[in-house]
Every structure is written in structure tokens, then in C-alpha cells.
Amino acid sequence: MDLSRRFSSVLLLLFVSITIASAEIRKSEIRSDDRPIIPLDEFGFTHTGRLELDASKISLSNNNPDLDLSKVGFFLCTRDAWVHVIQQLEEEEITCALQSDLVKHVFTFNNLKGDKSSFSTVFTENDADQYSLVFANCLQQVKISMDVRSAMYNLEGKKGGRDYLSAGRTVLPKVYFFFSVIYFSLAATWIYVLYKKRLTVFAIHFFMLGVVVLKALNLLCEAEDKSYIKKTGTAHGWDVLFYIFNFLKGITLFTLIVLIGTGWSFLKPYLQDKEKKVLMIVIPLQVVANFAQVVIDETGPYGQDWVTWKQIFLLVDVVCCCAVLFPIVWSIKNLREAAKTDGKAAVNLVKLTLFRHYYIVVICYIYFTRVVVYALETITSYKYMWTSVVASELATLAFYLFTGYKFRPEVHNPYFVVDDEEEEAAAEALKLEDEFEL
């Protein structure tokens, strides 16, 4: 059946695409929507889980009294159950997800009372697992409009306080605050290094300080954001500060990688046209990526364009990650060519080795934070989702430390003399470096 196939494709897309689990109190506006499945949120419940669900201004495009409203409503379903629900639909055992015995009904529209334009219910979930809150509309050619407010939380402690963060993410405020303290400490250390070696400091070193400070502020705001969501279900404005510093941190980090890759300020005081073009590509793309992230976080998966924005974010992020590698490759090639013409093989070998290592580290950083962390999120139990955040932050911290250590201010003696044997050895090493394929 066409409807069953439609269910199957949408459910499969939902199963693959949903990765959010912050579950702050979410308000969704659904207008003239005929989608058979509308995902609303995802949350990891403990044995004391609660779901508060309110809907108002409910209206159907068809007010036929003979409509089977039991085929319209909200339900909870685990990720593992999605696969079996899809199978049931494909094999035509059921024609509607609400008919499956694998889902937990929260509210169906046949239970609407009074003017049938609103309802409010509290659903208790005692089976610990990660659930998706979904709205199903199995009536063909019937459009739904309504305002939905959902709040999912776990009760904790003897007093039964509410924890609006998904199980497995409830420790994130402490994690983010811990890393923010580390970055503030790094910033203080870097300031001390710049002061002690102020005679050999370049502009790039002050730029590196700015990147570290923005990263620390970003983590502090994210810690406060998650802390308020955990306690109250809303960010109380900390999400705005988080987006601002996340935007600045993203742009400055990619710009820093490009500038270091070009050797700006510490190898040469200018940027070539092709290097400027890379910055002109990376910076606007970072603006688009951050805008996409705001849309993804704030609208939630119920938005019809949510998946599109997520795909845009991933595509732009990949393009940025690839673009920042080009200046490093150009610098390596330039150093190789310079070594053949200026007779300074030993000096160029040191620079070439540094840029080669940086190229490899940048690739490892990008691969780990984009691929490995995502795989970790996919395979890790919902109870330990915080581990992917820790892994990502540790990798980022290691990258910052490597960059700061390798490109720290150093005194270079212009009268340093290299003897002939060292120069010949360096020249031979450079010949071997030519075999290194980027």
C-alpha cells in the first residue's frame, strides 16, 4: 500500500536522523500538515520518567464525524522498536504506526473531550530506555493544525526534583564547566608565555589567545545553558550567549588553521590571493553552518525543513574541513621548492617537518571529531551519551595543546651556523620528504 510505504520511508528517515536528546520544554507549531509521521523530540527516561503533553488550537481540514480519530495521536517508541514497526508496515500487518503493539500510546484524538480543540495529559514512563515522541496522522488527505507543548523529565532524589536533561546527559553541565576551567587556565598560561617571550611574539600568537578565550567562554555558556535546562527546562537566555560564542569560536578556529597553514606572520607578513580566497570561502560557510545549527536546535525535528538544514550543516562542515587543508599543502610544496633553490636545506627541513606534522594532526582532529565521535554516539548506550562529548572535548583539547606547543614563540638566532655535513644530511632528508604524498 502507498500509505504503508510512506510510513516506512518517513520512519526510516526519522530513525536515521534524530540525534537530539536535550529535551528542554519544547513548543511546536504545526500548521496544515498532512505528514503521516511528525517527530517531536527524543529523551532518555529512567524508571521515574514523566511526559507532560499539552495541545491546543487543534483543527482538522476534514470535520467528517465518521473519521476514525483513533488513527491520529501521539505515541512513544524506542529506537529498536522502529525497525520492527517499519517491518510491520512494509509487510502490511498494520496500516498505521498507532496500531503497532510496539509503541506506547500517549494520547489519541478519539479521546478528545468538549470542543475537541485541546487536551492536557501526563504520561508516566517506568521502563528505562530512550524514546522518541512522535505524532501520527494515518488519515489520508487530512491536514492537522495545532500548538503542542511537551516536557519530558526524570524525577530524581527523595524529593522528586525534575531533571529535564536526558539520562546519559545529566552530567553535561559539570563536564562543560570542567573543560571551561581548563581552557581559562590555558589562556592564563598562554598570556604568561607571551609576556616572557614578548620579543619573539607575532600577531598569530595573539590570535591563538583569542581562540582559546572564545573556546573557554563557549564552554562556560554551554555549561550554564545545560544547567538551567536541567533544572527548569529552559535556557533562560544562556542559549543566545552560547550561539554567539559558538559562532565566534567556529570562525576563529577555522581562520586560525588557515592562517597557520599559510605561515602568516611567523613565516611571512602577507597572504597570497589564493589564501585569501580560502578565507573568503571558509568564513561565509561558517556563518551558514552556525545559522543551520541554530535552526536545528531551536526548531526541533518536527519542522518540515529540519532534515534539510541538518544536511546543509553536515555538508558545509565537511567543505570547511577540506578547505582548511589546502593552505597547509601549499606551504609544504613552497618549502620543498624553496629548499631546492635557496640552499637552506636544514632550516627548510625543520619547517617542512613541522607543517607535515600539523597537516596530519589536522586530518586526525577532523576525522576524530566528525566521524569517530558520531560513531561513538551511534553505538553507545543512551545512558553513556556523555562519553561522546568527553571524547570530542579531549580531542579538541589535544589539538589546541599541540598547536600551541608547536607554534609557540621562540627565539631564532639569525647567526646560527649549519655545517656542511648537517646541510647535506638535511638535503638528503628533503629528497625523502618528496616521496610523502598529501
PDB file of C-alpha atoms in Angstrom, residues 179-433:
ATOM      1  CA  PHE A 179      36.647  21.903  30.372  1.00  0.00           C
ATOM      2  CA  SER A 180      35.940  25.647  30.524  1.00  0.00           C
ATOM      3  CA  VAL A 181      38.163  25.869  33.602  1.00  0.00           C
ATOM      4  CA  ILE A 182      40.909  24.023  31.707  1.00  0.00           C
ATOM      5  CA  TYR A 183      40.713  26.454  28.781  1.00  0.00           C
ATOM      6  CA  PHE A 184      40.721  29.502  31.054  1.00  0.00           C
ATOM      7  CA  SER A 185      43.845  28.037  32.676  1.00  0.00           C
ATOM      8  CA  LEU A 186      45.380  27.534  29.228  1.00  0.00           C
ATOM      9  CA  ALA A 187      44.594  31.149  28.341  1.00  0.00           C
ATOM     10  CA  ALA A 188      46.319  32.350  31.518  1.00  0.00           C
ATOM     11  CA  THR A 189      49.329  30.141  30.756  1.00  0.00           C
ATOM     12  CA  TRP A 190      49.489  31.437  27.186  1.00  0.00           C
ATOM     13  CA  ILE A 191      49.401  35.042  28.415  1.00  0.00           C
ATOM     14  CA  TYR A 192      52.358  34.249  30.672  1.00  0.00           C
ATOM     15  CA  VAL A 193      54.261  32.674  27.747  1.00  0.00           C
ATOM     16  CA  LEU A 194      53.582  35.704  25.532  1.00  0.00           C
ATOM     17  CA  TYR A 195      54.836  38.030  28.270  1.00  0.00           C
ATOM     18  CA  LYS A 196      58.001  36.027  28.915  1.00  0.00           C
ATOM     19  CA  LYS A 197      58.812  35.805  25.188  1.00  0.00           C
ATOM     20  CA  ARG A 198      57.331  39.119  24.136  1.00  0.00           C
ATOM     21  CA  LEU A 199      60.311  39.923  21.908  1.00  0.00           C
ATOM     22  CA  THR A 200      59.513  36.967  19.629  1.00  0.00           C
ATOM     23  CA  VAL A 201      55.721  37.198  19.651  1.00  0.00           C
ATOM     24  CA  PHE A 202      53.886  37.500  16.326  1.00  0.00           C
ATOM     25  CA  ALA A 203      50.318  38.548  15.573  1.00  0.00           C
ATOM     26  CA  ILE A 204      49.317  34.919  15.130  1.00  0.00           C
ATOM     27  CA  HIS A 205      50.092  34.251  18.804  1.00  0.00           C
ATOM     28  CA  PHE A 206      47.587  36.873  19.950  1.00  0.00           C
ATOM     29  CA  PHE A 207      45.059  35.382  17.557  1.00  0.00           C
ATOM     30  CA  MET A 208      45.662  31.977  19.169  1.00  0.00           C
ATOM     31  CA  LEU A 209      44.977  33.544  22.573  1.00  0.00           C
ATOM     32  CA  GLY A 210      41.660  34.877  21.277  1.00  0.00           C
ATOM     33  CA  VAL A 211      40.661  31.423  20.022  1.00  0.00           C
ATOM     34  CA  VAL A 212      41.380  29.846  23.416  1.00  0.00           C
ATOM     35  CA  VAL A 213      39.420  32.544  25.291  1.00  0.00           C
ATOM     36  CA  LEU A 214      36.429  32.177  22.967  1.00  0.00           C
ATOM     37  CA  LYS A 215      36.510  28.402  23.422  1.00  0.00           C
ATOM     38  CA  ALA A 216      36.522  28.837  27.219  1.00  0.00           C
ATOM     39  CA  LEU A 217      33.602  31.294  27.099  1.00  0.00           C
ATOM     40  CA  ASN A 218      31.714  28.996  24.728  1.00  0.00           C
ATOM     41  CA  LEU A 219      32.068  26.059  27.122  1.00  0.00           C
ATOM     42  CA  LEU A 220      31.097  28.198  30.128  1.00  0.00           C
ATOM     43  CA  CYS A 221      27.919  29.368  28.386  1.00  0.00           C
ATOM     44  CA  GLU A 222      27.116  25.813  27.319  1.00  0.00           C
ATOM     45  CA  ALA A 223      27.584  24.637  30.915  1.00  0.00           C
ATOM     46  CA  GLU A 224      25.146  27.287  32.148  1.00  0.00           C
ATOM     47  CA  ASP A 225      22.762  26.549  29.269  1.00  0.00           C
ATOM     48  CA  LYS A 226      22.630  22.843  30.140  1.00  0.00           C
ATOM     49  CA  SER A 227      22.470  23.590  33.865  1.00  0.00           C
ATOM     50  CA  TYR A 228      19.360  25.766  33.512  1.00  0.00           C
ATOM     51  CA  ILE A 229      17.736  23.281  31.139  1.00  0.00           C
ATOM     52  CA  LYS A 230      18.453  20.510  33.646  1.00  0.00           C
ATOM     53  CA  LYS A 231      16.727  22.419  36.466  1.00  0.00           C
ATOM     54  CA  THR A 232      13.958  24.349  34.727  1.00  0.00           C
ATOM     55  CA  GLY A 233      13.606  23.011  31.191  1.00  0.00           C
ATOM     56  CA  THR A 234      14.569  26.353  29.610  1.00  0.00           C
ATOM     57  CA  ALA A 235      17.929  28.017  28.996  1.00  0.00           C
ATOM     58  CA  HIS A 236      16.969  31.462  30.377  1.00  0.00           C
ATOM     59  CA  GLY A 237      18.930  33.281  27.675  1.00  0.00           C
ATOM     60  CA  TRP A 238      22.159  31.308  28.036  1.00  0.00           C
ATOM     61  CA  ASP A 239      21.461  29.633  24.708  1.00  0.00           C
ATOM     62  CA  VAL A 240      21.785  33.032  22.983  1.00  0.00           C
ATOM     63  CA  LEU A 241      25.216  33.612  24.524  1.00  0.00           C
ATOM     64  CA  PHE A 242      26.179  30.051  23.637  1.00  0.00           C
ATOM     65  CA  TYR A 243      25.242  30.574  19.981  1.00  0.00           C
ATOM     66  CA  ILE A 244      27.167  33.861  19.856  1.00  0.00           C
ATOM     67  CA  PHE A 245      30.376  32.427  21.304  1.00  0.00           C
ATOM     68  CA  ASN A 246      29.982  29.197  19.345  1.00  0.00           C
ATOM     69  CA  PHE A 247      29.727  31.269  16.168  1.00  0.00           C
ATOM     70  CA  LEU A 248      32.841  33.297  17.028  1.00  0.00           C
ATOM     71  CA  LYS A 249      34.743  30.218  18.158  1.00  0.00           C
ATOM     72  CA  GLY A 250      33.947  28.335  14.952  1.00  0.00           C
ATOM     73  CA  ILE A 251      35.004  31.178  12.663  1.00  0.00           C
ATOM     74  CA  THR A 252      38.207  31.991  14.576  1.00  0.00           C
ATOM     75  CA  LEU A 253      39.265  28.329  14.859  1.00  0.00           C
ATOM     76  CA  PHE A 254      38.972  27.652  11.127  1.00  0.00           C
ATOM     77  CA  THR A 255      40.602  31.009  10.374  1.00  0.00           C
ATOM     78  CA  LEU A 256      43.464  30.148  12.717  1.00  0.00           C
ATOM     79  CA  ILE A 257      44.037  26.800  10.985  1.00  0.00           C
ATOM     80  CA  VAL A 258      44.123  28.589   7.619  1.00  0.00           C
ATOM     81  CA  LEU A 259      46.499  31.310   8.873  1.00  0.00           C
ATOM     82  CA  ILE A 260      48.869  28.814  10.477  1.00  0.00           C
ATOM     83  CA  GLY A 261      48.736  26.722   7.318  1.00  0.00           C
ATOM     84  CA  THR A 262      49.808  29.738   5.260  1.00  0.00           C
ATOM     85  CA  GLY A 263      52.591  30.628   7.698  1.00  0.00           C
ATOM     86  CA  TRP A 264      51.109  34.095   8.149  1.00  0.00           C
ATOM     87  CA  SER A 265      53.013  36.464  10.484  1.00  0.00           C
ATOM     88  CA  PHE A 266      55.666  33.983  11.607  1.00  0.00           C
ATOM     89  CA  LEU A 267      56.904  32.962   8.131  1.00  0.00           C
ATOM     90  CA  LYS A 268      55.547  35.810   6.004  1.00  0.00           C
ATOM     91  CA  PRO A 269      53.685  39.051   6.768  1.00  0.00           C
ATOM     92  CA  TYR A 270      51.107  38.718   3.991  1.00  0.00           C
ATOM     93  CA  LEU A 271      48.556  36.358   2.436  1.00  0.00           C
ATOM     94  CA  GLN A 272      48.580  35.337  -1.203  1.00  0.00           C
ATOM     95  CA  ASP A 273      45.434  35.773  -3.300  1.00  0.00           C
ATOM     96  CA  LYS A 274      44.606  32.075  -3.272  1.00  0.00           C
ATOM     97  CA  GLU A 275      44.974  32.008   0.519  1.00  0.00           C
ATOM     98  CA  LYS A 276      42.643  34.987   0.848  1.00  0.00           C
ATOM     99  CA  LYS A 277      40.134  33.128  -1.321  1.00  0.00           C
ATOM    100  CA  VAL A 278      40.189  30.198   1.102  1.00  0.00           C
ATOM    101  CA  LEU A 279      39.301  32.576   3.947  1.00  0.00           C
ATOM    102  CA  MET A 280      36.577  34.130   1.783  1.00  0.00           C
ATOM    103  CA  ILE A 281      35.118  30.635   1.375  1.00  0.00           C
ATOM    104  CA  VAL A 282      35.554  29.365   4.938  1.00  0.00           C
ATOM    105  CA  ILE A 283      34.188  32.384   6.830  1.00  0.00           C
ATOM    106  CA  PRO A 284      30.832  32.650   4.955  1.00  0.00           C
ATOM    107  CA  LEU A 285      30.411  28.882   5.153  1.00  0.00           C
ATOM    108  CA  GLN A 286      30.916  29.040   8.916  1.00  0.00           C
ATOM    109  CA  VAL A 287      28.174  31.681   9.073  1.00  0.00           C
ATOM    110  CA  VAL A 288      25.857  29.309   7.190  1.00  0.00           C
ATOM    111  CA  ALA A 289      26.879  26.368   9.407  1.00  0.00           C
ATOM    112  CA  ASN A 290      26.152  28.266  12.604  1.00  0.00           C
ATOM    113  CA  PHE A 291      22.814  29.519  11.278  1.00  0.00           C
ATOM    114  CA  ALA A 292      21.916  25.939  10.371  1.00  0.00           C
ATOM    115  CA  GLN A 293      22.854  24.770  13.863  1.00  0.00           C
ATOM    116  CA  VAL A 294      20.554  27.379  15.441  1.00  0.00           C
ATOM    117  CA  VAL A 295      17.673  26.258  13.200  1.00  0.00           C
ATOM    118  CA  ILE A 296      18.346  22.588  14.027  1.00  0.00           C
ATOM    119  CA  ASP A 297      18.488  23.182  17.781  1.00  0.00           C
ATOM    120  CA  GLU A 298      15.599  25.610  18.089  1.00  0.00           C
ATOM    121  CA  THR A 299      13.010  24.179  15.708  1.00  0.00           C
ATOM    122  CA  GLY A 300      13.433  20.501  16.545  1.00  0.00           C
ATOM    123  CA  PRO A 301      12.710  17.589  14.209  1.00  0.00           C
ATOM    124  CA  TYR A 302       9.026  18.478  13.824  1.00  0.00           C
ATOM    125  CA  GLY A 303       9.944  21.194  11.296  1.00  0.00           C
ATOM    126  CA  GLN A 304       9.477  20.116   7.689  1.00  0.00           C
ATOM    127  CA  ASP A 305      12.888  21.545   6.741  1.00  0.00           C
ATOM    128  CA  TRP A 306      14.718  20.165   9.786  1.00  0.00           C
ATOM    129  CA  VAL A 307      16.379  17.286   7.919  1.00  0.00           C
ATOM    130  CA  THR A 308      17.353  19.645   5.090  1.00  0.00           C
ATOM    131  CA  TRP A 309      19.032  22.052   7.496  1.00  0.00           C
ATOM    132  CA  LYS A 310      20.860  19.168   9.126  1.00  0.00           C
ATOM    133  CA  GLN A 311      22.156  18.014   5.746  1.00  0.00           C
ATOM    134  CA  ILE A 312      23.242  21.580   4.945  1.00  0.00           C
ATOM    135  CA  PHE A 313      25.115  21.766   8.249  1.00  0.00           C
ATOM    136  CA  LEU A 314      26.952  18.490   7.613  1.00  0.00           C
ATOM    137  CA  LEU A 315      27.796  19.440   4.025  1.00  0.00           C
ATOM    138  CA  VAL A 316      29.108  22.887   4.952  1.00  0.00           C
ATOM    139  CA  ASP A 317      31.133  21.457   7.828  1.00  0.00           C
ATOM    140  CA  VAL A 318      32.784  18.908   5.516  1.00  0.00           C
ATOM    141  CA  VAL A 319      33.575  21.604   2.919  1.00  0.00           C
ATOM    142  CA  CYS A 320      35.160  23.818   5.601  1.00  0.00           C
ATOM    143  CA  CYS A 321      37.225  20.929   6.932  1.00  0.00           C
ATOM    144  CA  CYS A 322      38.537  20.174   3.442  1.00  0.00           C
ATOM    145  CA  ALA A 323      39.188  23.831   2.572  1.00  0.00           C
ATOM    146  CA  VAL A 324      41.468  24.468   5.557  1.00  0.00           C
ATOM    147  CA  LEU A 325      43.818  21.701   4.403  1.00  0.00           C
ATOM    148  CA  PHE A 326      44.783  23.445   1.153  1.00  0.00           C
ATOM    149  CA  PRO A 327      46.941  26.214   2.697  1.00  0.00           C
ATOM    150  CA  ILE A 328      48.933  23.613   4.632  1.00  0.00           C
ATOM    151  CA  VAL A 329      49.525  21.633   1.427  1.00  0.00           C
ATOM    152  CA  TRP A 330      50.606  24.810  -0.390  1.00  0.00           C
ATOM    153  CA  SER A 331      53.039  25.691   2.402  1.00  0.00           C
ATOM    154  CA  ILE A 332      54.598  22.223   2.267  1.00  0.00           C
ATOM    155  CA  LYS A 333      55.055  22.493  -1.502  1.00  0.00           C
ATOM    156  CA  ASN A 334      56.506  26.010  -1.220  1.00  0.00           C
ATOM    157  CA  LEU A 335      59.004  24.891   1.415  1.00  0.00           C
ATOM    158  CA  ARG A 336      60.105  21.989  -0.786  1.00  0.00           C
ATOM    159  CA  GLU A 337      60.656  24.311  -3.738  1.00  0.00           C
ATOM    160  CA  ALA A 338      62.478  26.861  -1.576  1.00  0.00           C
ATOM    161  CA  ALA A 339      64.809  24.181  -0.230  1.00  0.00           C
ATOM    162  CA  LYS A 340      65.952  23.394  -3.775  1.00  0.00           C
ATOM    163  CA  THR A 341      66.787  26.999  -4.614  1.00  0.00           C
ATOM    164  CA  ASP A 342      67.916  28.919  -1.502  1.00  0.00           C
ATOM    165  CA  GLY A 343      70.471  26.416  -0.212  1.00  0.00           C
ATOM    166  CA  LYS A 344      68.987  26.353   3.282  1.00  0.00           C
ATOM    167  CA  ALA A 345      68.033  22.700   3.420  1.00  0.00           C
ATOM    168  CA  ALA A 346      68.444  22.310   7.194  1.00  0.00           C
ATOM    169  CA  VAL A 347      66.201  25.260   8.057  1.00  0.00           C
ATOM    170  CA  ASN A 348      63.581  24.287   5.498  1.00  0.00           C
ATOM    171  CA  LEU A 349      63.614  20.687   6.690  1.00  0.00           C
ATOM    172  CA  VAL A 350      62.619  21.813  10.189  1.00  0.00           C
ATOM    173  CA  LYS A 351      59.769  23.944   8.809  1.00  0.00           C
ATOM    174  CA  LEU A 352      58.694  21.218   6.394  1.00  0.00           C
ATOM    175  CA  THR A 353      58.575  18.603   9.157  1.00  0.00           C
ATOM    176  CA  LEU A 354      56.521  20.954  11.325  1.00  0.00           C
ATOM    177  CA  PHE A 355      53.952  21.610   8.596  1.00  0.00           C
ATOM    178  CA  ARG A 356      53.816  17.952   7.660  1.00  0.00           C
ATOM    179  CA  HIS A 357      53.037  17.011  11.279  1.00  0.00           C
ATOM    180  CA  TYR A 358      50.461  19.790  11.501  1.00  0.00           C
ATOM    181  CA  TYR A 359      48.788  18.554   8.310  1.00  0.00           C
ATOM    182  CA  ILE A 360      48.499  15.043   9.754  1.00  0.00           C
ATOM    183  CA  VAL A 361      47.224  16.314  13.117  1.00  0.00           C
ATOM    184  CA  VAL A 362      44.563  18.491  11.467  1.00  0.00           C
ATOM    185  CA  ILE A 363      43.317  15.499   9.458  1.00  0.00           C
ATOM    186  CA  CYS A 364      43.248  13.333  12.600  1.00  0.00           C
ATOM    187  CA  TYR A 365      41.387  16.052  14.516  1.00  0.00           C
ATOM    188  CA  ILE A 366      38.786  16.466  11.785  1.00  0.00           C
ATOM    189  CA  TYR A 367      38.345  12.711  11.350  1.00  0.00           C
ATOM    190  CA  PHE A 368      38.003  12.053  15.079  1.00  0.00           C
ATOM    191  CA  THR A 369      35.592  14.897  15.892  1.00  0.00           C
ATOM    192  CA  ARG A 370      33.415  14.345  12.802  1.00  0.00           C
ATOM    193  CA  VAL A 371      33.498  10.583  12.239  1.00  0.00           C
ATOM    194  CA  VAL A 372      34.670   8.787  15.374  1.00  0.00           C
ATOM    195  CA  VAL A 373      32.566  10.903  17.737  1.00  0.00           C
ATOM    196  CA  TYR A 374      29.471  10.372  15.568  1.00  0.00           C
ATOM    197  CA  ALA A 375      30.119   6.617  15.537  1.00  0.00           C
ATOM    198  CA  LEU A 376      30.528   6.717  19.309  1.00  0.00           C
ATOM    199  CA  GLU A 377      27.160   8.476  19.646  1.00  0.00           C
ATOM    200  CA  THR A 378      25.564   5.823  17.456  1.00  0.00           C
ATOM    201  CA  ILE A 379      26.895   2.729  19.210  1.00  0.00           C
ATOM    202  CA  THR A 380      26.941   3.986  22.799  1.00  0.00           C
ATOM    203  CA  SER A 381      24.030   3.255  25.105  1.00  0.00           C
ATOM    204  CA  TYR A 382      21.838   6.275  25.849  1.00  0.00           C
ATOM    205  CA  LYS A 383      22.970   6.040  29.484  1.00  0.00           C
ATOM    206  CA  TYR A 384      26.525   6.950  28.465  1.00  0.00           C
ATOM    207  CA  MET A 385      25.923   9.593  25.803  1.00  0.00           C
ATOM    208  CA  TRP A 386      28.121  11.977  27.788  1.00  0.00           C
ATOM    209  CA  THR A 387      31.155   9.904  26.764  1.00  0.00           C
ATOM    210  CA  SER A 388      30.955  11.166  23.170  1.00  0.00           C
ATOM    211  CA  VAL A 389      31.054  14.748  24.449  1.00  0.00           C
ATOM    212  CA  VAL A 390      34.073  13.988  26.625  1.00  0.00           C
ATOM    213  CA  ALA A 391      35.828  12.265  23.709  1.00  0.00           C
ATOM    214  CA  SER A 392      35.193  15.240  21.430  1.00  0.00           C
ATOM    215  CA  GLU A 393      36.389  17.766  24.007  1.00  0.00           C
ATOM    216  CA  LEU A 394      39.513  15.728  24.801  1.00  0.00           C
ATOM    217  CA  ALA A 395      40.386  15.544  21.105  1.00  0.00           C
ATOM    218  CA  THR A 396      39.834  19.293  20.743  1.00  0.00           C
ATOM    219  CA  LEU A 397      41.953  19.983  23.827  1.00  0.00           C
ATOM    220  CA  ALA A 398      44.756  17.790  22.461  1.00  0.00           C
ATOM    221  CA  PHE A 399      44.600  19.685  19.145  1.00  0.00           C
ATOM    222  CA  TYR A 400      44.801  23.063  20.922  1.00  0.00           C
ATOM    223  CA  LEU A 401      47.743  21.890  23.034  1.00  0.00           C
ATOM    224  CA  PHE A 402      49.608  20.539  20.001  1.00  0.00           C
ATOM    225  CA  THR A 403      49.039  23.744  18.034  1.00  0.00           C
ATOM    226  CA  GLY A 404      50.115  25.966  20.918  1.00  0.00           C
ATOM    227  CA  TYR A 405      53.233  23.934  21.671  1.00  0.00           C
ATOM    228  CA  LYS A 406      54.441  23.574  18.090  1.00  0.00           C
ATOM    229  CA  PHE A 407      53.833  27.216  17.155  1.00  0.00           C
ATOM    230  CA  ARG A 408      54.791  28.862  20.454  1.00  0.00           C
ATOM    231  CA  PRO A 409      57.026  31.973  20.408  1.00  0.00           C
ATOM    232  CA  GLU A 410      60.668  31.001  20.072  1.00  0.00           C
ATOM    233  CA  VAL A 411      63.956  32.841  19.748  1.00  0.00           C
ATOM    234  CA  HIS A 412      65.583  32.240  16.368  1.00  0.00           C
ATOM    235  CA  ASN A 413      69.270  33.072  16.176  1.00  0.00           C
ATOM    236  CA  PRO A 414      69.964  34.661  12.760  1.00  0.00           C
ATOM    237  CA  TYR A 415      73.674  33.857  13.166  1.00  0.00           C
ATOM    238  CA  PHE A 416      73.058  30.146  13.657  1.00  0.00           C
ATOM    239  CA  VAL A 417      75.600  28.320  11.534  1.00  0.00           C
ATOM    240  CA  VAL A 418      74.927  24.941   9.926  1.00  0.00           C
ATOM    241  CA  ASP A 419      77.983  22.965   8.888  1.00  0.00           C
ATOM    242  CA  ASP A 420      78.276  21.216   5.519  1.00  0.00           C
ATOM    243  CA  GLU A 421      77.597  17.727   6.878  1.00  0.00           C
ATOM    244  CA  GLU A 422      74.331  18.815   8.515  1.00  0.00           C
ATOM    245  CA  GLU A 423      73.310  20.645   5.344  1.00  0.00           C
ATOM    246  CA  GLU A 424      73.991  17.573   3.204  1.00  0.00           C
ATOM    247  CA  ALA A 425      72.064  15.338   5.605  1.00  0.00           C
ATOM    248  CA  ALA A 426      69.139  17.757   5.500  1.00  0.00           C
ATOM    249  CA  ALA A 427      69.242  17.807   1.709  1.00  0.00           C
ATOM    250  CA  GLU A 428      69.058  14.025   1.600  1.00  0.00           C
ATOM    251  CA  ALA A 429      66.164  14.084   4.054  1.00  0.00           C
ATOM    252  CA  LEU A 430      64.317  16.558   1.849  1.00  0.00           C
ATOM    253  CA  LYS A 431      64.646  14.164  -1.065  1.00  0.00           C
ATOM    254  CA  LEU A 432      62.927  11.526   1.052  1.00  0.00           C
ATOM    255  CA  GLU A 433      60.246  14.059   2.004  1.00  0.00           C
TER     256      GLU A 433
END
